[in-house]
Coordinates of C-alpha atoms and ligand atoms in Angstrom, one line a residue:
M868 CA 22.0 69.6 -54.5
Y869 CA 25.4 71.5 -53.0
S870 CA 23.6 74.8 -52.1
H871 CA 25.4 74.6 -48.4
L872 CA 29.0 75.4 -50.0
V873 CA 30.6 77.9 -52.6
A874 CA 34.0 77.3 -54.4
E875 CA 36.1 80.2 -53.8
C876 CA 39.2 80.7 -56.2
L877 CA 42.8 81.2 -53.9
D878 CA 43.9 83.3 -56.7
C879 CA 41.0 85.8 -57.5
G880 CA 38.7 85.3 -54.7
H881 CA 35.9 84.6 -57.0
Q882 CA 32.9 82.5 -55.3
A883 CA 31.2 80.0 -57.6
S884 CA 28.6 77.7 -56.8
Y885 CA 30.2 74.2 -56.2
S886 CA 29.9 71.0 -58.4
P887 CA 32.3 68.1 -58.1
K888 CA 32.5 68.3 -62.3
D889 CA 33.9 71.4 -62.1
S890 CA 37.6 71.7 -61.2
T891 CA 38.5 75.4 -62.4
C892 CA 37.5 78.9 -61.5
P893 CA 35.0 80.4 -64.0
N894 CA 36.3 83.7 -63.6
C895 CA 40.2 83.3 -64.0
G896 CA 40.5 79.6 -64.6
G897 CA 42.7 79.1 -61.8
G898 CA 42.7 75.4 -60.2
W899 CA 43.2 76.0 -57.1
R900 CA 39.8 76.4 -54.9
E901 CA 38.8 76.0 -51.6
A902 CA 34.9 75.2 -50.2
R903 CA 33.5 77.7 -48.0
Y904 CA 30.1 77.2 -46.1
D905 CA 27.9 79.6 -43.7
Y906 CA 29.9 78.8 -40.5
K907 CA 27.8 80.8 -38.0
S908 CA 24.3 78.9 -38.6
I909 CA 26.2 75.9 -39.0
G910 CA 28.1 76.2 -35.5
E911 CA 24.9 76.8 -33.8
K912 CA 23.0 73.7 -35.5
L913 CA 26.2 71.4 -34.9
L914 CA 26.2 72.3 -31.1
K915 CA 22.6 71.2 -30.9
E916 CA 22.5 68.0 -33.1
L917 CA 26.3 66.4 -32.5
P918 CA 25.0 64.7 -29.3
A919 CA 23.1 62.3 -31.5
R920 CA 24.8 61.8 -34.3
P921 CA 27.2 58.8 -34.5
F922 CA 31.0 59.4 -34.3
D923 CA 32.5 59.0 -37.4
I924 CA 33.5 61.1 -40.7
W925 CA 30.0 62.0 -41.8
R926 CA 29.2 63.6 -38.2
F927 CA 30.2 66.7 -39.9
H928 CA 28.1 66.4 -43.0
D929 CA 27.2 69.9 -42.9
L930 CA 30.9 70.8 -43.8
L931 CA 31.7 68.1 -46.4
P932 CA 31.0 68.8 -50.2
I933 CA 28.7 65.8 -50.4
S934 CA 24.7 66.0 -50.7
E935 CA 24.0 62.5 -49.0
H936 CA 24.1 62.4 -45.2
Q937 CA 25.9 59.1 -44.9
P938 CA 26.9 57.6 -48.2
I939 CA 26.4 53.7 -48.6
I940 CA 29.9 53.3 -49.5
S941 CA 30.8 54.3 -46.0
M942 CA 32.9 51.6 -44.0
G943 CA 33.0 53.4 -40.5
E944 CA 35.8 55.6 -41.4
G945 CA 36.9 58.6 -39.3
G946 CA 35.6 58.8 -35.6
T947 CA 39.0 57.1 -34.6
P948 CA 40.2 57.3 -31.0
L949 CA 42.3 60.1 -29.3
L950 CA 44.5 57.8 -27.0
K951 CA 46.5 59.4 -24.3
A952 CA 50.0 58.2 -24.2
T953 CA 50.7 57.9 -20.8
N954 CA 54.1 55.7 -20.8
L955 CA 55.6 57.7 -23.6
G956 CA 54.5 61.1 -22.3
S957 CA 56.3 60.1 -19.0
M958 CA 59.1 58.8 -20.7
L959 CA 59.6 62.2 -22.6
G960 CA 58.5 64.4 -19.4
I961 CA 55.3 65.8 -21.4
P962 CA 52.1 64.4 -19.6
Y963 CA 49.6 66.1 -22.0
L964 CA 50.4 63.8 -25.1
Y965 CA 47.7 62.3 -27.3
I966 CA 47.7 60.1 -30.2
K967 CA 45.3 60.5 -33.1
D968 CA 44.9 56.8 -34.2
E969 CA 44.3 56.9 -37.5
R970 CA 45.2 53.0 -38.2
Q971 CA 41.7 52.3 -37.0
N972 CA 40.4 53.2 -40.5
P973 CA 38.9 50.8 -42.6
T974 CA 42.2 50.0 -44.5
G975 CA 44.5 51.0 -42.1
S976 CA 45.6 54.6 -42.7
F977 CA 43.9 58.2 -42.9
K978 CA 43.7 58.0 -46.5
D979 CA 40.2 56.5 -45.8
R980 CA 39.2 59.8 -44.8
Q981 CA 40.3 61.3 -48.5
A982 CA 39.1 58.3 -50.1
S983 CA 35.6 58.2 -48.7
I984 CA 34.9 61.6 -49.2
T985 CA 36.2 61.8 -52.8
V986 CA 34.6 58.4 -54.2
A987 CA 31.2 59.4 -52.7
S988 CA 31.5 62.7 -54.6
L989 CA 32.7 60.8 -57.7
K990 CA 29.7 58.2 -57.5
E991 CA 27.4 61.5 -57.0
A992 CA 29.0 62.8 -60.0
G993 CA 28.2 60.0 -62.2
I994 CA 32.0 59.3 -62.9
T995 CA 32.9 55.5 -63.7
E996 CA 36.4 55.4 -64.2
T997 CA 39.4 57.1 -62.1
V998 CA 43.6 57.4 -62.5
L999 CA 45.7 58.2 -59.6
A1000 CA 49.3 58.0 -58.7
S1001 CA 50.4 56.7 -55.2
T1002 CA 53.2 56.2 -52.9
G1003 CA 50.9 53.2 -51.6
N1004 CA 48.3 54.0 -49.0
V1005 CA 46.2 56.4 -51.3
A1006 CA 46.0 53.5 -53.9
I1007 CA 44.8 51.0 -51.0
S1008 CA 42.2 53.2 -50.2
Y1009 CA 40.7 53.9 -53.0
S1010 CA 40.7 50.6 -54.2
A1011 CA 38.7 49.8 -51.4
Y1012 CA 35.9 52.5 -52.0
T1013 CA 36.1 52.6 -55.6
S1014 CA 35.6 48.8 -55.4
R1015 CA 32.1 49.5 -53.0
A1016 CA 31.3 52.2 -55.6
G1017 CA 31.6 50.3 -58.6
I1018 CA 33.9 52.6 -60.3
K1019 CA 37.1 51.5 -62.2
L1020 CA 40.5 52.4 -60.7
W1021 CA 44.1 52.6 -62.3
A1022 CA 46.6 53.2 -59.7
F1023 CA 50.0 54.2 -60.8
L1024 CA 52.4 53.0 -58.4
T1025 CA 56.3 53.9 -58.0
S1026 CA 58.4 50.8 -57.7
L1027 CA 59.8 51.8 -54.3
V1028 CA 56.2 50.8 -52.7
P1029 CA 56.7 47.4 -50.7
S1030 CA 55.2 44.4 -52.8
E1031 CA 53.0 43.9 -49.7
K1032 CA 51.3 47.1 -50.5
M1033 CA 51.1 46.5 -54.0
R1034 CA 49.2 43.3 -53.8
E1035 CA 46.9 44.6 -51.1
V1036 CA 45.9 47.3 -54.2
A1037 CA 45.3 44.2 -56.6
I1038 CA 43.6 42.3 -54.5
Y1039 CA 40.5 44.8 -54.9
G1040 CA 40.7 44.3 -58.2
T1041 CA 42.5 47.5 -59.1
Q1042 CA 44.7 48.0 -62.4
V1043 CA 48.0 48.2 -60.9
I1044 CA 50.9 50.0 -63.1
K1045 CA 54.2 49.7 -61.2
V1046 CA 56.5 52.4 -62.5
T1047 CA 60.2 52.4 -62.0
A1048 CA 60.9 55.9 -61.4
S1049 CA 60.4 58.6 -58.7
Y1050 CA 56.8 59.2 -57.3
D1051 CA 56.8 62.9 -58.9
Q1052 CA 57.4 61.1 -62.3
T1053 CA 54.9 58.6 -61.9
K1054 CA 52.4 61.4 -61.0
K1055 CA 53.2 63.2 -64.4
L1056 CA 52.7 59.5 -66.0
A1057 CA 49.3 59.2 -64.6
A1058 CA 48.5 62.5 -65.6
E1059 CA 49.2 61.8 -69.1
F1060 CA 47.4 58.5 -69.0
A1061 CA 44.1 59.9 -67.7
E1062 CA 44.5 62.7 -70.6
Q1063 CA 44.7 60.0 -73.2
R1064 CA 41.7 58.1 -71.9
Q1065 CA 39.3 61.0 -71.8
Q1066 CA 35.7 60.2 -71.4
G1067 CA 34.2 59.6 -67.8
S1068 CA 37.8 59.2 -66.5
Y1069 CA 38.8 61.4 -63.4
L1070 CA 42.4 61.9 -62.8
D1071 CA 42.8 62.4 -58.9
R1072 CA 44.0 66.2 -58.3
G1073 CA 45.2 65.6 -55.0
V1074 CA 45.3 68.7 -52.7
R1075 CA 43.8 70.7 -55.6
S1076 CA 40.7 68.4 -54.9
I1077 CA 38.0 70.0 -52.8
P1078 CA 36.7 66.6 -51.6
A1079 CA 40.4 65.7 -50.7
L1080 CA 41.2 68.9 -48.9
E1081 CA 37.8 68.4 -47.0
S1082 CA 38.2 65.2 -45.7
M1083 CA 41.5 66.2 -44.0
K1084 CA 39.7 69.0 -41.9
T1085 CA 37.5 66.4 -40.2
M1086 CA 40.2 65.2 -38.2
A1087 CA 40.5 68.9 -36.8
F1088 CA 37.0 68.6 -35.6
E1089 CA 37.6 65.1 -33.6
I1090 CA 40.6 66.3 -31.9
S1091 CA 38.6 69.2 -30.7
E1092 CA 35.6 67.3 -29.7
Q1093 CA 37.8 64.9 -28.1
L1094 CA 40.2 66.8 -26.4
T1095 CA 37.3 68.8 -24.7
A1096 CA 35.9 65.5 -23.5
A1097 CA 39.3 64.7 -21.8
L1098 CA 40.3 67.8 -20.3
G1099 CA 37.4 69.5 -20.2
P1100 CA 36.0 72.7 -21.8
P1101 CA 38.6 75.6 -21.8
D1102 CA 39.3 77.4 -18.7
S1103 CA 37.0 80.6 -18.7
D1104 CA 39.0 82.1 -15.8
T1105 CA 42.1 82.3 -18.0
D1106 CA 40.0 82.3 -21.4
L1107 CA 37.9 85.5 -21.7
S1108 CA 36.1 84.3 -24.8
Q1109 CA 34.5 81.3 -23.3
V1110 CA 34.4 79.1 -26.1
P1111 CA 33.1 75.4 -26.0
W1112 CA 35.8 73.3 -27.0
R1113 CA 39.7 73.0 -26.5
V1114 CA 42.6 73.0 -29.2
P1115 CA 45.8 71.7 -28.7
D1116 CA 48.9 73.3 -28.5
W1117 CA 50.6 71.3 -30.9
Y1118 CA 49.2 69.2 -34.1
I1119 CA 52.3 66.9 -35.5
Q1120 CA 52.5 64.7 -38.5
A1121 CA 54.6 63.3 -41.0
V1122 CA 54.0 64.6 -44.6
S1123 CA 54.7 64.0 -48.2
G1124 CA 52.6 66.1 -50.0
G1125 CA 51.4 68.0 -47.1
M1126 CA 47.7 67.9 -47.8
G1127 CA 47.2 66.3 -44.1
P1128 CA 48.3 69.6 -42.3
V1129 CA 46.5 71.7 -45.0
G1130 CA 43.4 70.5 -44.2
V1131 CA 43.7 70.1 -40.7
L1132 CA 44.6 73.6 -40.2
K1133 CA 41.6 74.3 -42.4
G1134 CA 39.5 72.7 -39.9
F1135 CA 40.9 74.5 -37.2
E1136 CA 39.8 77.6 -38.8
E1137 CA 36.4 76.5 -39.4
L1138 CA 36.1 76.0 -35.9
R1139 CA 37.0 79.3 -35.0
E1140 CA 34.8 80.6 -37.6
M1141 CA 31.9 78.7 -36.0
D1142 CA 33.1 80.1 -32.3
L1143 CA 33.4 76.8 -31.3
T1144 CA 37.3 77.2 -30.5
D1145 CA 39.3 80.4 -30.2
R1146 CA 43.1 79.6 -31.5
I1147 CA 45.0 77.8 -34.0
P1148 CA 47.3 75.2 -33.0
A1149 CA 51.0 75.3 -34.0
A1150 CA 51.4 72.7 -36.9
A1151 CA 54.9 70.6 -36.8
S1152 CA 55.4 68.9 -40.2
I1153 CA 58.0 66.3 -40.1
Q1154 CA 59.8 64.7 -43.3
P1155 CA 62.4 62.1 -43.7
A1156 CA 66.0 64.0 -44.1
G1157 CA 66.6 62.0 -47.5
C1158 CA 63.2 63.9 -49.0
A1159 CA 62.7 67.0 -46.9
P1160 CA 62.1 70.0 -49.5
M1161 CA 59.7 71.6 -47.1
V1162 CA 62.0 71.5 -44.2
H1163 CA 64.6 73.3 -46.4
A1164 CA 62.2 76.0 -47.5
W1165 CA 61.0 76.7 -44.1
K1166 CA 64.5 76.8 -42.7
Q1167 CA 65.6 79.2 -45.5
N1168 CA 62.4 81.1 -45.0
L1169 CA 61.3 80.7 -49.0
D1170 CA 57.5 80.2 -49.8
V1171 CA 58.2 78.2 -52.7
A1172 CA 59.9 74.8 -52.2
E1173 CA 62.7 73.7 -54.3
P1174 CA 62.0 70.1 -55.5
V1175 CA 64.5 67.3 -54.1
L1176 CA 64.6 65.4 -57.7
S1177 CA 66.2 62.2 -56.5
P1178 CA 64.5 61.4 -52.7
R1179 CA 66.8 59.2 -50.7
T1180 CA 65.1 57.6 -48.0
H1181 CA 63.6 53.7 -47.6
I1182 CA 60.2 55.4 -46.3
A1183 CA 58.3 55.2 -50.0
T1184 CA 55.0 56.7 -48.5
L1185 CA 56.8 60.2 -48.0
A1186 CA 58.7 60.3 -51.0
T1187 CA 57.0 63.2 -52.6
G1188 CA 60.2 65.4 -53.8
D1189 CA 57.9 68.5 -55.1
P1190 CA 55.4 69.6 -52.9
G1191 CA 54.5 72.4 -55.3
R1192 CA 52.0 75.1 -54.5
T1193 CA 50.6 72.8 -51.0
Y1194 CA 53.9 73.9 -49.2
T1195 CA 53.3 77.5 -50.1
L1196 CA 49.7 77.3 -48.6
L1197 CA 50.8 75.3 -45.4
R1198 CA 53.4 78.1 -44.8
E1199 CA 50.9 80.9 -45.4
R1200 CA 48.1 79.1 -43.2
M1201 CA 51.0 78.3 -40.6
L1202 CA 52.2 82.1 -40.9
R1203 CA 48.4 83.6 -40.2
G1204 CA 47.6 80.7 -37.7
G1205 CA 49.3 79.4 -34.7
G1206 CA 52.8 79.1 -36.3
G1207 CA 54.8 76.1 -36.0
T1208 CA 57.6 74.2 -37.8
F1209 CA 59.2 71.8 -40.1
E1210 CA 61.8 69.0 -39.0
S1211 CA 63.4 66.5 -40.6
V1212 CA 64.8 63.0 -38.9
T1213 CA 66.4 60.2 -40.3
D1214 CA 65.0 56.6 -41.4
E1215 CA 67.0 55.1 -38.6
E1216 CA 65.6 57.5 -35.9
A1217 CA 61.8 56.8 -37.4
F1218 CA 62.8 53.0 -37.3
R1219 CA 63.6 53.1 -33.7
A1220 CA 60.3 55.0 -32.6
I1221 CA 58.5 52.3 -34.3
H1222 CA 59.9 49.9 -31.6
V1223 CA 59.5 52.6 -29.0
L1224 CA 55.7 53.1 -29.5
A1225 CA 55.3 49.3 -29.9
K1226 CA 56.8 48.4 -26.7
M1227 CA 55.8 51.3 -24.7
E1228 CA 52.4 52.0 -26.3
G1229 CA 51.0 48.6 -27.7
L1230 CA 51.1 50.5 -31.0
S1231 CA 52.5 49.1 -34.3
M1232 CA 52.7 51.7 -36.7
E1233 CA 54.3 52.1 -40.3
P1234 CA 57.5 53.7 -40.7
A1235 CA 55.9 56.8 -42.6
S1236 CA 53.8 57.3 -39.0
A1237 CA 57.1 57.1 -37.1
V1238 CA 58.7 59.8 -38.9
A1239 CA 56.1 61.9 -36.9
F1240 CA 56.8 60.4 -33.7
A1241 CA 61.1 60.9 -34.1
G1242 CA 60.2 64.3 -34.8
L1243 CA 58.1 64.6 -31.4
I1244 CA 61.1 63.2 -29.7
K1245 CA 63.4 65.6 -31.3
M1246 CA 61.4 68.6 -30.6
V1247 CA 60.7 67.6 -27.0
R1248 CA 64.5 67.2 -26.5
S1249 CA 65.5 70.3 -28.2
G1250 CA 62.7 72.2 -25.9
Q1251 CA 60.5 73.1 -28.6
I1252 CA 58.0 71.4 -27.3
K1253 CA 57.1 72.6 -23.7
P1254 CA 56.5 70.0 -20.8
D1255 CA 52.5 71.5 -20.1
E1256 CA 51.8 71.8 -23.7
V1257 CA 48.8 69.8 -25.1
V1258 CA 50.5 67.7 -27.9
V1259 CA 48.4 65.1 -30.3
V1260 CA 50.6 63.3 -33.0
N1261 CA 48.9 61.7 -35.8
M1262 CA 49.5 58.0 -36.0
T1263 CA 48.9 58.0 -39.9
G1264 CA 48.8 54.4 -40.5
H1265 CA 49.2 50.8 -39.4
T1266 CA 52.1 48.6 -40.3
M1267 CA 51.0 45.7 -42.4
P1268 CA 52.9 43.7 -42.0
V1269 CA 56.0 44.5 -40.4
E1270 CA 58.7 45.1 -42.9
K1271 CA 61.8 42.6 -42.5
T1272 CA 64.5 45.6 -42.4
I1273 CA 62.8 47.2 -39.0
L1274 CA 62.5 43.9 -36.8
G1275 CA 66.3 42.7 -38.1
E1276 CA 67.1 39.2 -36.9
G1277 CA 66.8 37.3 -33.7
W1278 CA 63.1 38.5 -33.0
V1279 CA 61.8 35.0 -32.8
Q1280 CA 63.1 31.8 -30.8
D1281 CA 62.6 28.4 -32.4
I1282 CA 61.2 25.4 -30.6
E1283 CA 61.5 22.0 -32.5
I1284 CA 59.8 19.0 -30.4
P1285 CA 62.2 16.2 -31.3
E1286 CA 60.3 13.0 -32.8
K1287 CA 59.9 11.2 -29.4
P1288 CA 61.7 7.9 -29.0
P1289 CA 59.3 5.4 -27.8
E1290 CA 60.6 4.9 -23.9
E1291 CA 60.5 8.7 -23.2
K1292 CA 57.1 10.3 -21.7
P1293 CA 56.3 13.1 -24.2
E1294 CA 56.5 16.0 -21.8
E1295 CA 60.1 15.5 -21.5
G1296 CA 60.8 16.2 -25.1
L1297 CA 58.9 19.8 -24.4
L1298 CA 60.4 20.4 -21.2
S1299 CA 64.0 19.7 -22.6
A1300 CA 63.2 22.1 -25.5
L1301 CA 62.0 25.0 -23.4
S1302 CA 64.8 24.6 -20.9
R1303 CA 67.0 25.6 -23.9
I1304 CA 65.2 29.1 -24.3
T1305 CA 65.2 29.5 -20.4
P1306 CA 68.7 30.1 -18.7
K1307 CA 69.4 29.2 -15.1
R1308 CA 69.6 32.4 -13.5
Y1309 CA 68.7 36.0 -14.7
S1310 CA 70.7 39.1 -14.0
S1311 CA 68.7 40.6 -11.6
V1312 CA 67.8 44.2 -11.5
A1313 CA 66.1 46.2 -8.5
I1314 CA 64.2 49.4 -9.6
V1315 CA 63.9 51.9 -6.6
D1316 CA 61.6 54.8 -7.1
D1317 CA 58.4 55.8 -4.7
H1318 CA 56.2 56.4 -7.9
P1319 CA 54.3 53.4 -8.8
H1320 CA 53.8 54.5 -12.3
A1321 CA 57.5 55.2 -12.6
R1322 CA 58.4 51.7 -11.4
R1323 CA 55.8 50.2 -13.8
L1324 CA 57.1 51.8 -16.9
I1325 CA 60.9 50.9 -16.1
R1326 CA 59.9 47.6 -15.6
R1327 CA 58.0 47.4 -18.9
I1328 CA 61.1 48.7 -20.5
L1329 CA 63.2 45.8 -19.0
Q1330 CA 60.8 43.1 -19.8
S1331 CA 60.2 44.3 -23.2
Q1332 CA 63.9 44.3 -24.1
G1333 CA 65.4 41.5 -22.3
E1334 CA 65.3 38.9 -19.7
Y1335 CA 65.9 40.0 -15.9
T1336 CA 64.7 39.1 -12.5
I1337 CA 63.1 42.2 -11.3
F1338 CA 62.8 43.6 -7.7
E1339 CA 60.9 46.7 -6.9
A1340 CA 61.0 49.1 -3.7
S1341 CA 58.8 51.9 -3.0
N1342 CA 61.4 53.8 -0.8
G1343 CA 64.8 53.9 0.5
R1344 CA 64.9 51.9 3.5
E1345 CA 63.3 48.9 1.6
A1346 CA 65.8 49.4 -1.2
V1347 CA 68.4 48.7 1.4
E1348 CA 66.8 45.7 2.9
L1349 CA 66.1 44.3 -0.5
A1350 CA 70.0 44.6 -1.4
Q1351 CA 71.1 42.6 1.8
K1352 CA 68.6 39.7 1.3
E1353 CA 69.1 39.4 -2.5
E1354 CA 72.1 39.0 -5.0
L1355 CA 71.5 42.4 -7.0
D1356 CA 73.6 43.0 -10.2
V1357 CA 72.0 46.3 -10.6
M1358 CA 70.1 48.7 -8.7
V1359 CA 68.1 51.5 -11.0
L1360 CA 67.8 54.5 -8.4
D1361 CA 65.6 57.6 -8.0
L1362 CA 66.8 60.4 -6.0
M1363 CA 64.0 62.1 -4.7
M1364 CA 62.0 59.8 -2.2
P1365 CA 60.4 60.6 1.0
E1366 CA 62.2 59.7 4.3
M1367 CA 65.3 58.0 3.0
D1368 CA 66.5 59.8 -0.5
G1369 CA 68.5 57.9 -3.0
F1370 CA 71.7 59.7 -1.9
S1371 CA 71.3 58.0 1.7
V1372 CA 70.5 54.5 -0.4
L1373 CA 73.5 55.0 -1.8
D1374 CA 75.6 56.0 1.4
A1375 CA 74.0 52.9 3.3
L1376 CA 75.0 50.4 0.0
K1377 CA 78.6 51.8 -0.2
T1378 CA 79.3 50.9 3.6
D1379 CA 78.5 47.4 3.8
E1380 CA 80.8 44.8 2.1
K1381 CA 77.7 42.7 0.9
T1382 CA 76.1 45.6 -1.2
A1383 CA 79.1 47.8 -1.8
S1384 CA 79.5 46.4 -5.4
I1385 CA 75.9 46.6 -6.5
A1386 CA 76.2 49.2 -10.0
V1387 CA 73.9 51.7 -9.3
I1388 CA 72.3 53.7 -12.4
V1389 CA 70.3 57.1 -11.0
V1390 CA 67.6 57.7 -13.1
T1391 CA 66.1 61.3 -11.9
A1392 CA 63.8 64.1 -12.7
K1393 CA 65.8 66.6 -10.4
T1394 CA 68.4 69.1 -12.2
L1395 CA 71.2 68.0 -10.1
T1396 CA 73.2 71.2 -8.1
S1397 CA 76.9 70.8 -8.3
A1398 CA 77.2 69.7 -4.5
E1399 CA 74.9 66.9 -5.6
K1400 CA 76.7 65.9 -8.5
A1401 CA 79.9 65.5 -6.3
R1402 CA 78.0 63.6 -4.1
L1403 CA 77.3 60.6 -6.9
R1404 CA 80.8 61.0 -8.4
G1405 CA 82.6 57.9 -8.4
R1406 CA 80.0 55.7 -6.5
I1407 CA 77.3 55.7 -9.6
H1408 CA 77.7 54.0 -13.0
S1409 CA 75.7 56.6 -14.8
L1410 CA 73.3 59.2 -14.2
M1411 CA 69.9 59.6 -16.5
Q1412 CA 67.7 62.1 -16.7
K1413 CA 64.2 61.6 -16.9
G1414 CA 62.5 62.5 -20.0
E1415 CA 65.8 62.4 -21.6
F1416 CA 66.4 58.7 -22.7
L1417 CA 64.6 56.1 -24.5
D1418 CA 64.0 52.7 -23.4
D1419 CA 66.6 50.8 -25.3
E1420 CA 69.2 53.4 -24.0
L1421 CA 68.2 52.2 -20.5
V1422 CA 68.6 48.8 -21.4
E1423 CA 72.0 49.1 -23.0
E1424 CA 73.2 50.8 -20.2
I1425 CA 72.2 48.0 -17.8
D1426 CA 73.6 45.6 -20.2
S1427 CA 76.8 47.3 -20.4
L1428 CA 77.2 47.2 -16.5
L1429 CA 76.3 43.2 -16.6
Q1430 CA 78.8 42.4 -19.2
N1431 CA 81.8 44.6 -17.6
E1432 CA 80.7 42.2 -14.3
S1433 CA 80.9 39.1 -16.1
N1434 CA 84.5 39.6 -17.6
Ligands
PLP2374 C1 50.0 60.0 -47.2 C2 50.5 59.3 -45.8 C3 51.2 60.4 -44.9 C4 51.6 61.9 -45.6 O1 50.6 62.7 -45.7 P1 50.4 64.3 -46.4 O2 49.6 64.6 -45.3 O3 49.7 63.8 -47.9 O4 51.7 64.4 -46.7 C5 51.8 60.2 -43.9 N1 51.7 59.0 -43.2 C6 50.8 58.0 -43.9 C7 50.8 56.5 -43.4 C8 50.5 58.3 -45.2 O5 49.8 57.7 -46.2
ZN2375 ZN1 39.8 82.7 -59.8

């Protein structure tokens, strides 16, 4: 049934035939094994057959430890889009930024890959009852798939898991056990429980489970195929090897236990084995600062991570304090592959990234996913990610629903329609209610930039964060005319424009009494010489470097100018 793969022991190298019921090496008894396939022949077969196969996780069934090609419990998992993040990319100055949108899986996170393949495998093995510990999303995914497969699920959840997620687990008929303890302790409790129940009950073994690790690698396959469609095959002038598929320079993911990046790197290794690609990307694994055992170990060059006993983060999904051997395996894979790094970010940086992605790209994600994006921003700013590199960030999960603490106060404007007095026309009540949320005059801001995309980006930033009357000018001459004609409060000015550049616009504004008091914020991609800086000194309110500020920073700058003015 499973003759297309073997299970290789990571300790003694012994290869045994694979069966979903065996979890240890018959030679040494070790519990850490990985699947191996006949890569060369599968690679050739894939190139021929892929065009006719549907784009979902089962597209790569030749490389999965499942005997069915399209299990009936499938709900269309995998095959998620690779989105180009044009707005965030131009804000950060990295044009080749892509987002693997794993929110579009059936239960809203990339754990559906793991659940679909693992549960299909449990079903093939005739298992009827399963026990797992989870920080939330694994329990939700497994609940949905075990329900379709007719398998009973016991989910041990740490009490840190938001109650919205606990209810989502319960709706599928899962037995929910809420454990007031850390995630690591919850895991031990679940293991003991499974031990006691014995017959037919299967304990989810996380990264040591072959189906689970195999599920994660499918993201690498999809990313390569999608990047090739987006950017074309690798350039054979510079690449002598002439492989058909592309590999990104970076794969970035928020990690808890670390199964995602281990699996994804295994996927890239397999693509190379099949001669479909010739490189392994650098992996960046991002953790919240309050629970970052892998980051500490990496920075100290240790191959074993020291557990964090009491994680201090509000992001429950990422609260694995003890990554165990998974860290060691991930580090080994990185060192023999494309390298990479581990970084930490604060909860606040992650919450801020939620707002940035929702407002700039229309993508609403959960705090755990945002940790990866906060890491991306940090790595671009520190220069670890270069402007011409191809970057893929995993948007691992959807926010459902947005937690209170992230949105804060003042996110809704209430309108109450008063009971209408009999003599009044009904519309009047409506209009007077509306007039209360619409002031008479907004501050007016002019955006001056010769690139339409840059103007649109700044317009979008302003519109998403507040109310302004916005004017646009596409060159220096138009900007000066606009300033003469309208009562501008603030001008957001680009420096490098054809004909009349930003410096000359400033000269013109300052020599005319009517326009001399307009507050100017220069936004530029140019690195300024000291002579150029001297030309700006005292004449502008601030200088913002493109790619180095986030949306809310620009708005804060504008609002502070407007406040000064009204004082
Ligand atoms: C599980 C999870 C992670 C962490 O993934 P690992 O690879 O298991 O460390 C990140 N984000 C979300 C939304 C998750 O559910
Ligand atoms: Zn062994």
